[in-house]
Short mmCIF file of C-alpha atoms and ligand atoms in Angstrom, two decimals:
data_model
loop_
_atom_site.label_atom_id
_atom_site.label_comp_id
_atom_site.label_asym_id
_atom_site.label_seq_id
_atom_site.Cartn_x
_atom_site.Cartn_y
_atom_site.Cartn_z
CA UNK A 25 -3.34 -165.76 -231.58
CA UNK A 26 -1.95 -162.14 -232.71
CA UNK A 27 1.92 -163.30 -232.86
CA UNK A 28 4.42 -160.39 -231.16
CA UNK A 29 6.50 -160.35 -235.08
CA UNK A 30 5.59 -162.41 -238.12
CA UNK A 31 8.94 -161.91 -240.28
CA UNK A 32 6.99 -164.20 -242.40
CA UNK A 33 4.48 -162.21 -243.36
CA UNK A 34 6.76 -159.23 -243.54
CA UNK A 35 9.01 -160.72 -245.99
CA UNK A 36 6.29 -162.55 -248.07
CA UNK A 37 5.03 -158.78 -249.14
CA UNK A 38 8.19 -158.92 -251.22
CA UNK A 39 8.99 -162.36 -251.84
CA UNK A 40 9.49 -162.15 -255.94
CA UNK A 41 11.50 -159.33 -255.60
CA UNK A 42 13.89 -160.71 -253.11
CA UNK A 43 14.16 -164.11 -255.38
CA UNK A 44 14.93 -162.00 -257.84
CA UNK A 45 17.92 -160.11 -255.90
CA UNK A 46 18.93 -163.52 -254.58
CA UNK A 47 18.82 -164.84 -257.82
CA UNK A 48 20.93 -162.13 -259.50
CA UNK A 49 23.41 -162.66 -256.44
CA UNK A 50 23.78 -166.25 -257.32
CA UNK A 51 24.24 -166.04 -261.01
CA UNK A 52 27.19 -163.01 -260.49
CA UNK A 53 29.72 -165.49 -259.13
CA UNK A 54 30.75 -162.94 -256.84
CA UNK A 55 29.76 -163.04 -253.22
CA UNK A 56 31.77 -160.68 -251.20
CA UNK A 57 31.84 -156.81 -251.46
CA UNK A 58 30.59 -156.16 -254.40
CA UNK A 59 27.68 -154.00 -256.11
CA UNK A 60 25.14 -154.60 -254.15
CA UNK A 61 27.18 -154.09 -250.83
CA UNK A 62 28.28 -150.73 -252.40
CA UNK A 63 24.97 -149.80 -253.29
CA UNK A 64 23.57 -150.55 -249.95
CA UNK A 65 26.51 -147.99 -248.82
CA UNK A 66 25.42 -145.98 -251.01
CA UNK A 67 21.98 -145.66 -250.48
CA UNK A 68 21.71 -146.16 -247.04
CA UNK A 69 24.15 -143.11 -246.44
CA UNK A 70 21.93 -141.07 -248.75
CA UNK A 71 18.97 -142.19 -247.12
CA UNK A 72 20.36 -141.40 -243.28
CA UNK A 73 22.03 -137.71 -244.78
CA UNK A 74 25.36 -138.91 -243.92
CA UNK A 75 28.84 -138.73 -246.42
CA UNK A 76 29.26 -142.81 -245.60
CA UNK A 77 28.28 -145.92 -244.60
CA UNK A 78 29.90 -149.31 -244.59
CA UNK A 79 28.08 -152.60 -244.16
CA UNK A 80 29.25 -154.68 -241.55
CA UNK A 81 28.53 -158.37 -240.14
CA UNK A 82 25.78 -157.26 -237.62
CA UNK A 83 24.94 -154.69 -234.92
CA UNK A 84 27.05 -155.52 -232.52
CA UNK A 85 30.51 -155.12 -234.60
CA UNK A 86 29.37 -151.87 -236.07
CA UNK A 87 29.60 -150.52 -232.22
CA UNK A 88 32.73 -152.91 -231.23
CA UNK A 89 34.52 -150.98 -234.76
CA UNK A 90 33.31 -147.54 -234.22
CA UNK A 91 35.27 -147.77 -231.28
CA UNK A 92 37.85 -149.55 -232.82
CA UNK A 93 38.53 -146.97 -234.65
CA UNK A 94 38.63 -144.07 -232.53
CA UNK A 95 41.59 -146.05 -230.45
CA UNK A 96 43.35 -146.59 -233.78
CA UNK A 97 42.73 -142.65 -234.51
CA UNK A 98 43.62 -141.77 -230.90
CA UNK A 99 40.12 -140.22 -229.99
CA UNK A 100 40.19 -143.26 -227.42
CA UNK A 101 42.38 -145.28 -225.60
CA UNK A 102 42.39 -148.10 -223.21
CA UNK A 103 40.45 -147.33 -219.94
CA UNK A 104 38.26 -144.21 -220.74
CA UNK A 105 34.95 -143.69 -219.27
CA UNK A 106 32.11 -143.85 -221.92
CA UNK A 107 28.25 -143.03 -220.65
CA UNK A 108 25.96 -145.08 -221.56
CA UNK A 109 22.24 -146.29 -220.90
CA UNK A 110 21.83 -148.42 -218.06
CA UNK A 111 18.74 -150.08 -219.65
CA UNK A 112 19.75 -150.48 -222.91
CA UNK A 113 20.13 -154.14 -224.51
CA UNK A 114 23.07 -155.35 -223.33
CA UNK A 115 25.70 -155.33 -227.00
CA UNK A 116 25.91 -151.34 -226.50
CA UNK A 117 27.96 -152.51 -223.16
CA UNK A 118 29.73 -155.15 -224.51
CA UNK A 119 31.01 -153.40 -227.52
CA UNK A 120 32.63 -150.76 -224.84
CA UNK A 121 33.99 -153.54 -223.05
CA UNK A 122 35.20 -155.32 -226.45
CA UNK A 123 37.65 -151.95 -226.64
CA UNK A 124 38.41 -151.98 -223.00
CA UNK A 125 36.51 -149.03 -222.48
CA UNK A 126 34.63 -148.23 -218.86
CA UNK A 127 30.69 -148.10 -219.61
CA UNK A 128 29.20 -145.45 -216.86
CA UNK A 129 26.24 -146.62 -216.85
CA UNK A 130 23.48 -143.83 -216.57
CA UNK A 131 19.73 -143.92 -215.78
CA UNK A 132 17.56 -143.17 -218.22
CA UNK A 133 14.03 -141.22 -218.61
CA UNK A 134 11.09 -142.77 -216.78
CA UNK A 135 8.94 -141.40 -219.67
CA UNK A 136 11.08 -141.96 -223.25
CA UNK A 137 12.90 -145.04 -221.56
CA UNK A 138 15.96 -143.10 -223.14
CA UNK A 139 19.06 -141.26 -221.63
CA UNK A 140 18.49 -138.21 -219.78
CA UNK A 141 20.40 -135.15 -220.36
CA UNK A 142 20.27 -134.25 -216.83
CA UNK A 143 21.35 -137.37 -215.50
CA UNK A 144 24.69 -137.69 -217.79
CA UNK A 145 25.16 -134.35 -217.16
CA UNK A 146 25.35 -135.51 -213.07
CA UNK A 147 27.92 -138.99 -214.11
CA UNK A 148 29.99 -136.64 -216.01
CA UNK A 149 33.80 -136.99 -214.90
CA UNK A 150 36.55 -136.01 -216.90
CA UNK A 151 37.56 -139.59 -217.03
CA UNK A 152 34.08 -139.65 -219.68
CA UNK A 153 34.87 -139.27 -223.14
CA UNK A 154 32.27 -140.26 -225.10
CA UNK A 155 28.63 -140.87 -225.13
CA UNK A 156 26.45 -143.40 -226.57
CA UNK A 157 22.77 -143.02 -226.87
CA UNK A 158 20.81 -145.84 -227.43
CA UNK A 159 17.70 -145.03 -229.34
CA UNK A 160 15.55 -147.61 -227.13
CA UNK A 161 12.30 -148.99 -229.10
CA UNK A 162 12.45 -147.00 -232.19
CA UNK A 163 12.50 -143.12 -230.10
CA UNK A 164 14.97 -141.17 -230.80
CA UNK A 165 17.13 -139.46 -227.62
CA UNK A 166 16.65 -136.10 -226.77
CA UNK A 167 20.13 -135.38 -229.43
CA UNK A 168 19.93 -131.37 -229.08
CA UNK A 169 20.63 -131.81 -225.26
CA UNK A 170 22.99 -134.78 -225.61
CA UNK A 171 25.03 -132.91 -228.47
CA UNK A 172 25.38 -129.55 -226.73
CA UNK A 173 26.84 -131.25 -223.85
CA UNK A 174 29.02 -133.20 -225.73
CA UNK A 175 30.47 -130.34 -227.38
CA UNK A 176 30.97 -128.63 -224.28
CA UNK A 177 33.08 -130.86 -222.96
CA UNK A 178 34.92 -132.06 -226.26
CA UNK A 179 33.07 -135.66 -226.20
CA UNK A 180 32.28 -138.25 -228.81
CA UNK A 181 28.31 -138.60 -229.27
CA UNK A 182 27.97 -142.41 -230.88
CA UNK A 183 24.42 -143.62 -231.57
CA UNK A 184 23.24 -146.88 -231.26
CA UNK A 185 20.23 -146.87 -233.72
CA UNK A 186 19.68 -150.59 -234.06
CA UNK A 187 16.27 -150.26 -233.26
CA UNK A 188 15.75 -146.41 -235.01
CA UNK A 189 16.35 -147.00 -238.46
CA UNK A 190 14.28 -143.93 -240.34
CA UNK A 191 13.53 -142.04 -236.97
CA UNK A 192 13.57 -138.65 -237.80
CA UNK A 193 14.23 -135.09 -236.16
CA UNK A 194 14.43 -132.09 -237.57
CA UNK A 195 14.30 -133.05 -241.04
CA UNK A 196 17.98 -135.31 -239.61
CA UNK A 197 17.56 -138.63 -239.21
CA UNK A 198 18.97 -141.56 -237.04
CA UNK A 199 22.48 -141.69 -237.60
CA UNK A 200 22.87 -138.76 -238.57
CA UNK A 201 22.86 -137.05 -235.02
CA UNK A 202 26.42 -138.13 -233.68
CA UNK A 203 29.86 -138.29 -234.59
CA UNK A 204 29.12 -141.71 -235.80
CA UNK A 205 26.09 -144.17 -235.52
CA UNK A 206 26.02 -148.36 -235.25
CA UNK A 207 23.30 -150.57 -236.88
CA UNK A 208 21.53 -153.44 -237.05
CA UNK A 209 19.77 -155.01 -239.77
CA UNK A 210 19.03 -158.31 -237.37
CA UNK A 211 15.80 -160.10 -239.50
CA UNK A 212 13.53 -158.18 -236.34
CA UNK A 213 15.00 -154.67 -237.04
CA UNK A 214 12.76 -151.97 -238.26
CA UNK A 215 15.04 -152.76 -241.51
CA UNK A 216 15.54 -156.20 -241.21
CA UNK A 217 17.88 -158.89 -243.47
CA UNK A 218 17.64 -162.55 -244.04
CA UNK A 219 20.11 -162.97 -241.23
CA UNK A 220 22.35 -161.20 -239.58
CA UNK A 221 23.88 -157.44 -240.78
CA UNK A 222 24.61 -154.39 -239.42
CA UNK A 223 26.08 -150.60 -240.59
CA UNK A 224 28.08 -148.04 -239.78
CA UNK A 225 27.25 -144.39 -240.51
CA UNK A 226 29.38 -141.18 -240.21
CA UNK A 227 29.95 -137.95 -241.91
CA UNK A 228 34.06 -138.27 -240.51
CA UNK A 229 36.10 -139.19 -243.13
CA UNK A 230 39.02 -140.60 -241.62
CA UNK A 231 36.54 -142.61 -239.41
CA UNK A 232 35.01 -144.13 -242.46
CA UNK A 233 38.20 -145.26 -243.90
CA UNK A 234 39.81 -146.40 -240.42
CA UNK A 235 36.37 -149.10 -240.20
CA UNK A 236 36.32 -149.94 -243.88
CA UNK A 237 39.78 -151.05 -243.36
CA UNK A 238 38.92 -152.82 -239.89
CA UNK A 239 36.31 -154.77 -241.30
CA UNK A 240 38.10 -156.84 -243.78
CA UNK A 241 41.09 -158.07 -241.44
CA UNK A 242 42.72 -154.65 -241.14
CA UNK A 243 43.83 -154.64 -244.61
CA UNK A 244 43.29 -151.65 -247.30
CA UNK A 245 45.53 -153.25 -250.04
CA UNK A 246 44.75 -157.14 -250.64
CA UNK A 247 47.11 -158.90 -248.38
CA UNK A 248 48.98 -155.71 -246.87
CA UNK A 249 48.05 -155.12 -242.97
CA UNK A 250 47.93 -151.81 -241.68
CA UNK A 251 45.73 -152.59 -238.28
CA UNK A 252 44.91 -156.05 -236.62
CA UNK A 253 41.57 -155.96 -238.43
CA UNK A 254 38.64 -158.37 -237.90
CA UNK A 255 36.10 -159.96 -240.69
CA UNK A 256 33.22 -158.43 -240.38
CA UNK A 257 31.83 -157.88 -243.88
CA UNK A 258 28.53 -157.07 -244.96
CA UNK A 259 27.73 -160.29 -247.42
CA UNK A 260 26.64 -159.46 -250.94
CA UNK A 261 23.21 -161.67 -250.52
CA UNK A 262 22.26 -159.57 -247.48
CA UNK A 263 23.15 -156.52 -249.18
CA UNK A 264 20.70 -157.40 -251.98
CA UNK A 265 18.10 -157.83 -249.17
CA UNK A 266 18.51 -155.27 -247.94
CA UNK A 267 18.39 -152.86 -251.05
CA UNK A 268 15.17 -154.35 -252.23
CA UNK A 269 13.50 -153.64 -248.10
CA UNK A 270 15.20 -150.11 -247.83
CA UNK A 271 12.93 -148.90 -250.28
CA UNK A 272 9.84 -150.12 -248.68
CA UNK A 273 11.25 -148.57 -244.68
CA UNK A 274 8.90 -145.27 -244.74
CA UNK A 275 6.04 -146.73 -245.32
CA UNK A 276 6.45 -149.68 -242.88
CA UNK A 277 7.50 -146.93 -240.42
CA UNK A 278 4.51 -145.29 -241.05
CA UNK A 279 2.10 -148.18 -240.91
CA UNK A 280 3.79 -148.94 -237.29
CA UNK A 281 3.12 -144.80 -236.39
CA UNK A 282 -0.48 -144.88 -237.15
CA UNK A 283 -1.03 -148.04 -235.33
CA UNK A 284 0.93 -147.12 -232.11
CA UNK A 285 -1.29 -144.16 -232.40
CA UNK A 286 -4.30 -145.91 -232.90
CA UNK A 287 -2.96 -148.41 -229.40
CA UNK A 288 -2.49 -144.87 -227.60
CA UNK A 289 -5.49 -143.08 -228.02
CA UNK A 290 -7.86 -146.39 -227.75
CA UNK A 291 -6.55 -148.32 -224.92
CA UNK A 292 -7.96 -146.83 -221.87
CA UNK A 293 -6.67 -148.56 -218.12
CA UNK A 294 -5.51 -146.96 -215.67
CA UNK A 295 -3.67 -149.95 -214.62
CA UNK A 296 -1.80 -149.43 -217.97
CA UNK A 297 0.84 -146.97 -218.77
CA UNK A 298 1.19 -146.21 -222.31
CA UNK A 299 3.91 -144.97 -224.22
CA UNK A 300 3.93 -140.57 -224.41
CA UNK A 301 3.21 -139.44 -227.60
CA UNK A 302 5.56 -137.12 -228.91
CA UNK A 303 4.91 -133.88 -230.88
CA UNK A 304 7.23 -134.87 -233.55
CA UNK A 305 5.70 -137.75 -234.50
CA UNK A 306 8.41 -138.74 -236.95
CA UNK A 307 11.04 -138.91 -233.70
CA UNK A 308 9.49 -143.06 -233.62
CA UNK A 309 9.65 -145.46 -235.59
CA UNK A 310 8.12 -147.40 -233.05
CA UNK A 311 10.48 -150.44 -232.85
CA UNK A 312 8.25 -152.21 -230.24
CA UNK A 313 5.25 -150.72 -228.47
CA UNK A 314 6.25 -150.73 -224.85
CA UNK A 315 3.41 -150.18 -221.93
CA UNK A 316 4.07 -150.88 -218.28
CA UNK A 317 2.42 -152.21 -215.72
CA UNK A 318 2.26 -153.30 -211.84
CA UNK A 319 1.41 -156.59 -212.18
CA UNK A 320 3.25 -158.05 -215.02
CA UNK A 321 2.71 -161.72 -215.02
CA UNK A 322 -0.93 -161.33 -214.27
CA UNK A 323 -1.71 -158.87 -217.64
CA UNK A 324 0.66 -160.65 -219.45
CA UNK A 325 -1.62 -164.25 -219.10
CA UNK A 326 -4.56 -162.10 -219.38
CA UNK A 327 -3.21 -160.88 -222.81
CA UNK A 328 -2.20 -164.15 -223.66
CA UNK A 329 -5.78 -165.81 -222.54
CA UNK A 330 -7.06 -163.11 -225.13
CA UNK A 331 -5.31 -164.10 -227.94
CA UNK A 332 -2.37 -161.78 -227.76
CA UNK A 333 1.02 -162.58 -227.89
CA UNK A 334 3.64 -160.46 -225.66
CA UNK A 335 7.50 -160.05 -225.26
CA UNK A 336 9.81 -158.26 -222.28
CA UNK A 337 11.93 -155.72 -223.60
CA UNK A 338 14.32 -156.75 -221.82
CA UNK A 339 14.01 -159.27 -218.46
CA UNK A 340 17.06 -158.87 -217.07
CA UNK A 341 18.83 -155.10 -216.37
CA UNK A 342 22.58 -155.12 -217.62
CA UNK A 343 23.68 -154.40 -214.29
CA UNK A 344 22.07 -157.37 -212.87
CA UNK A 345 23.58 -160.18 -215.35
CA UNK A 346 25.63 -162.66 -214.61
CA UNK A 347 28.28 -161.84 -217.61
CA UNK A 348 29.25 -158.05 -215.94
CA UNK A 349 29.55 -159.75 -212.45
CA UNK A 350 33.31 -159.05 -212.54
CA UNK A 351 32.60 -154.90 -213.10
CA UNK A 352 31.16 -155.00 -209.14
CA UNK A 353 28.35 -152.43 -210.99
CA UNK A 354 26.06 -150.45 -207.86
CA UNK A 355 22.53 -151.82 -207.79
CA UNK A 356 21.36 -148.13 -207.09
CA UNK A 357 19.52 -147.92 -210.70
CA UNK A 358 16.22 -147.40 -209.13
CA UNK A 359 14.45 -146.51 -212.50
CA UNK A 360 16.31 -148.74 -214.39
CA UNK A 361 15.36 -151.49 -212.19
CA UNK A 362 11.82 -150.13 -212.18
CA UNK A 363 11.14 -150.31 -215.96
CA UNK A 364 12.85 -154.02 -215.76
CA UNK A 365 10.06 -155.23 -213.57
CA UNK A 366 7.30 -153.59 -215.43
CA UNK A 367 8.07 -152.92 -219.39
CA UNK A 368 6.24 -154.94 -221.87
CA UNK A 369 5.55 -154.77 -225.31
CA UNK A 370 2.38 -155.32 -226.89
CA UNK A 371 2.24 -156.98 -231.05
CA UNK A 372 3.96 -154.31 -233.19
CA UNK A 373 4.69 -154.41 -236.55
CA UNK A 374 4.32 -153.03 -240.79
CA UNK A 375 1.66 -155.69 -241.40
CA UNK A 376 -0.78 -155.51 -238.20
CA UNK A 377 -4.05 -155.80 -239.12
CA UNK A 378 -7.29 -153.33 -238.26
CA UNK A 379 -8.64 -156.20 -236.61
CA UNK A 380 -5.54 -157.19 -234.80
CA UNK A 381 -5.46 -153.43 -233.36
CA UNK A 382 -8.92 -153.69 -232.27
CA UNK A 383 -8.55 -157.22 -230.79
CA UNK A 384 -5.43 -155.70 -228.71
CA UNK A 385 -7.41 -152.53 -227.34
CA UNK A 386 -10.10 -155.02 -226.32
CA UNK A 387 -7.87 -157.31 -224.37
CA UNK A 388 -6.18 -154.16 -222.49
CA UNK A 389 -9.45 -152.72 -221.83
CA UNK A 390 -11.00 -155.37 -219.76
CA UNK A 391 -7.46 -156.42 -217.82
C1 PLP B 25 19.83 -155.48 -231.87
C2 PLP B 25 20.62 -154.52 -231.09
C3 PLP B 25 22.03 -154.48 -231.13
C4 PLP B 25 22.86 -155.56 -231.76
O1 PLP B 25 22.58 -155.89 -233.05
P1 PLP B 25 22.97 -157.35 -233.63
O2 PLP B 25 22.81 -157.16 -235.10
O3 PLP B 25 22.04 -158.33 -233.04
O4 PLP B 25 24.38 -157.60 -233.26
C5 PLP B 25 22.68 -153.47 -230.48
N1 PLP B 25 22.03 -152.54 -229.78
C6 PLP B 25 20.68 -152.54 -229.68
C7 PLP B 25 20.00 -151.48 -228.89
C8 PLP B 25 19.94 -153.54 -230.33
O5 PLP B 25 18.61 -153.54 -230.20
#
């Protein structure tokens, strides 16, 4: 059986090296921010293009603080509108709801699965204030459109690139195209830890500080206050993790590029729809490989009956779960609902195999 993700095998690639990080880690005595968190800041700033970045406990507080922060900085307050993906996975909503924010939840692209210009351009009120693109499955959003909007209208552009870490446009990469990006180093990430992490990036200074302070119980000086903070630090053994698999991200990347498209240009159904190809190649990273088709259940055992394992990306639309019953969302998300039923995601991944590839095509081909 091709399994969807073997972390496993991913990690083992560098298993002496992270021994060796964990093993430093455990012989410094010293287990909370310090030097490897702050050279994961370091070099994970460097390596987006932006002036900072501060670790944080996972994906889903770097969003929650971003936010955070702009309400401390009064960019936000209580009740503004924020537009956001109506398919995305469902922490970018919660982390607007976290602040007390309204999500505006906004159809995406049938063909990139991610935000379309025109349509936040249509559930633009002036009650909307900011605007967070998620960049779904590793592709980044169409930023030139989303940014030139935003500016129009004096919004806040926040990228959710938990699932783009290294995507690249226009020599600018993934959190780099906003005011201020959140990420997630969650162990299935493109950059992945040994548990849970997650990142803020930002070229705002003020923002930088206001989240550095959040994170570690709203305090700047050891035991002085200045916000109700939260702890949400960035541990020193992830950090290490994470510094020896940063260097290692392009060329996973690229490994998942070529075989996405070696997928595209060899699987040949018409039942099938694959993925679009873009002209700037580097724009994926490829996060999962998502096709879609009619009759889910059906290719899905077929896959499976071939030896191929396959995952949903995601089941359930946020507007139809249980947990946002009480925001009485529309269920006019046609598109939404649309790529619900039929998205699925074939094996993706930095160590698929030749034979693996070919063994996929195969089992598409004769669904
Ligand atoms: C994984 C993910 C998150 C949350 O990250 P965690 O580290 O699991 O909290 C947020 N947004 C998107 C789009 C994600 O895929």
């Amino acid at each position: 059986m091709i399994p969807f993700l073997d972390l496993k095998k991913i990690n083992a690639q560098y298993r002496n090296e992270i021994i060796e990080a964990m093993t430093k880690v455990l012989d410094s005595g010293w287990y909370i921010l310090g030097n490897d968190t702050t050279k994961f800041e370091k070099d994970f700033a460097t390596y987006c293009g932006t002036k900072h970045a501060i670790g944080v406990a996972n994906g889903l507080d770097a969003l929650v603080l971003i936010l955070r922060a702009y309400k401390e900085m009064g960019k936000l307050k209580e009740g503004d509108h924020v537009i956001v993906p109506a398919n995305t996975y469902i922490a970018t909503i919660l982390a607007i709801l976290e602040n007390k924010l309204v999500p505006v939840l906004t159809e995406p692209d049938l063909h990139t699965y991610n935000l379309c210009p025109k349509a936040v351009k249509t559930n633009y009120t002036d009650k909307v204030k900011a605007i967070m693109p998620v960049h779904l499955y590793g592709r980044l959003c169409d930023m030139e459109e989303i940014n030139k909007f935003a500016k129009e209208k004096g919004l806040l552009v926040i990228e959710d690139s938990a699932q783009s870490q290294g995507a690249e446009f226009n020599e600018k990469k993934a959190g780099n195209l906003g005011d201020a990006s959140g990420f997630s180093f969650y162990p299935g990430k493109n950059l992945g830890a040994l548990g849970d992490a997650g990142a803020i990036t930002t070229n705002d200074d003020e923002l930088a500080k206001t989240v550095r302070v959040l994170r570690n119980y709203g305090s700047e000086v050891k035991y002085v206050n200045k916000y109700k903070g939260v702890n949400s630090r960035l541990d020193e053994l992830q950090s290490a993790i994470l510094n020896v698999k940063l260097k290692y991200l392009d060329t996973e990347n690229e490994i998942r590029r070529k075989a996405s498209e070696f997928l595209c240009a060899n699987i040949k159904n018409d039942k099938i729809t694959l993925p679009v190809l873009d002209s700037h190649r580097e724009n994926n990273v490829w996060h999962v490989f998502p096709v879609r088709v009619e009759d889910r259940n059906k290719f899905m055992s077929h896959l499976e009956a071939k030896g191929v394992a396959t995952l949903i990306h995601y089941p359930i639309p946020p507007h139809k779960q249980e947990a946002l019953k009480d925001l009485n969302l529309s269920d006019n998300y046609p598109l939404t609902t649309q790529i619900h039923e039929q998205i699925v995601s074939l094996p993706m991944s930095p160590v698929i195999t030749e034979e693996e590839l070919a063994q996929i095509v195969s089992a598409c081909n004769t669904y």
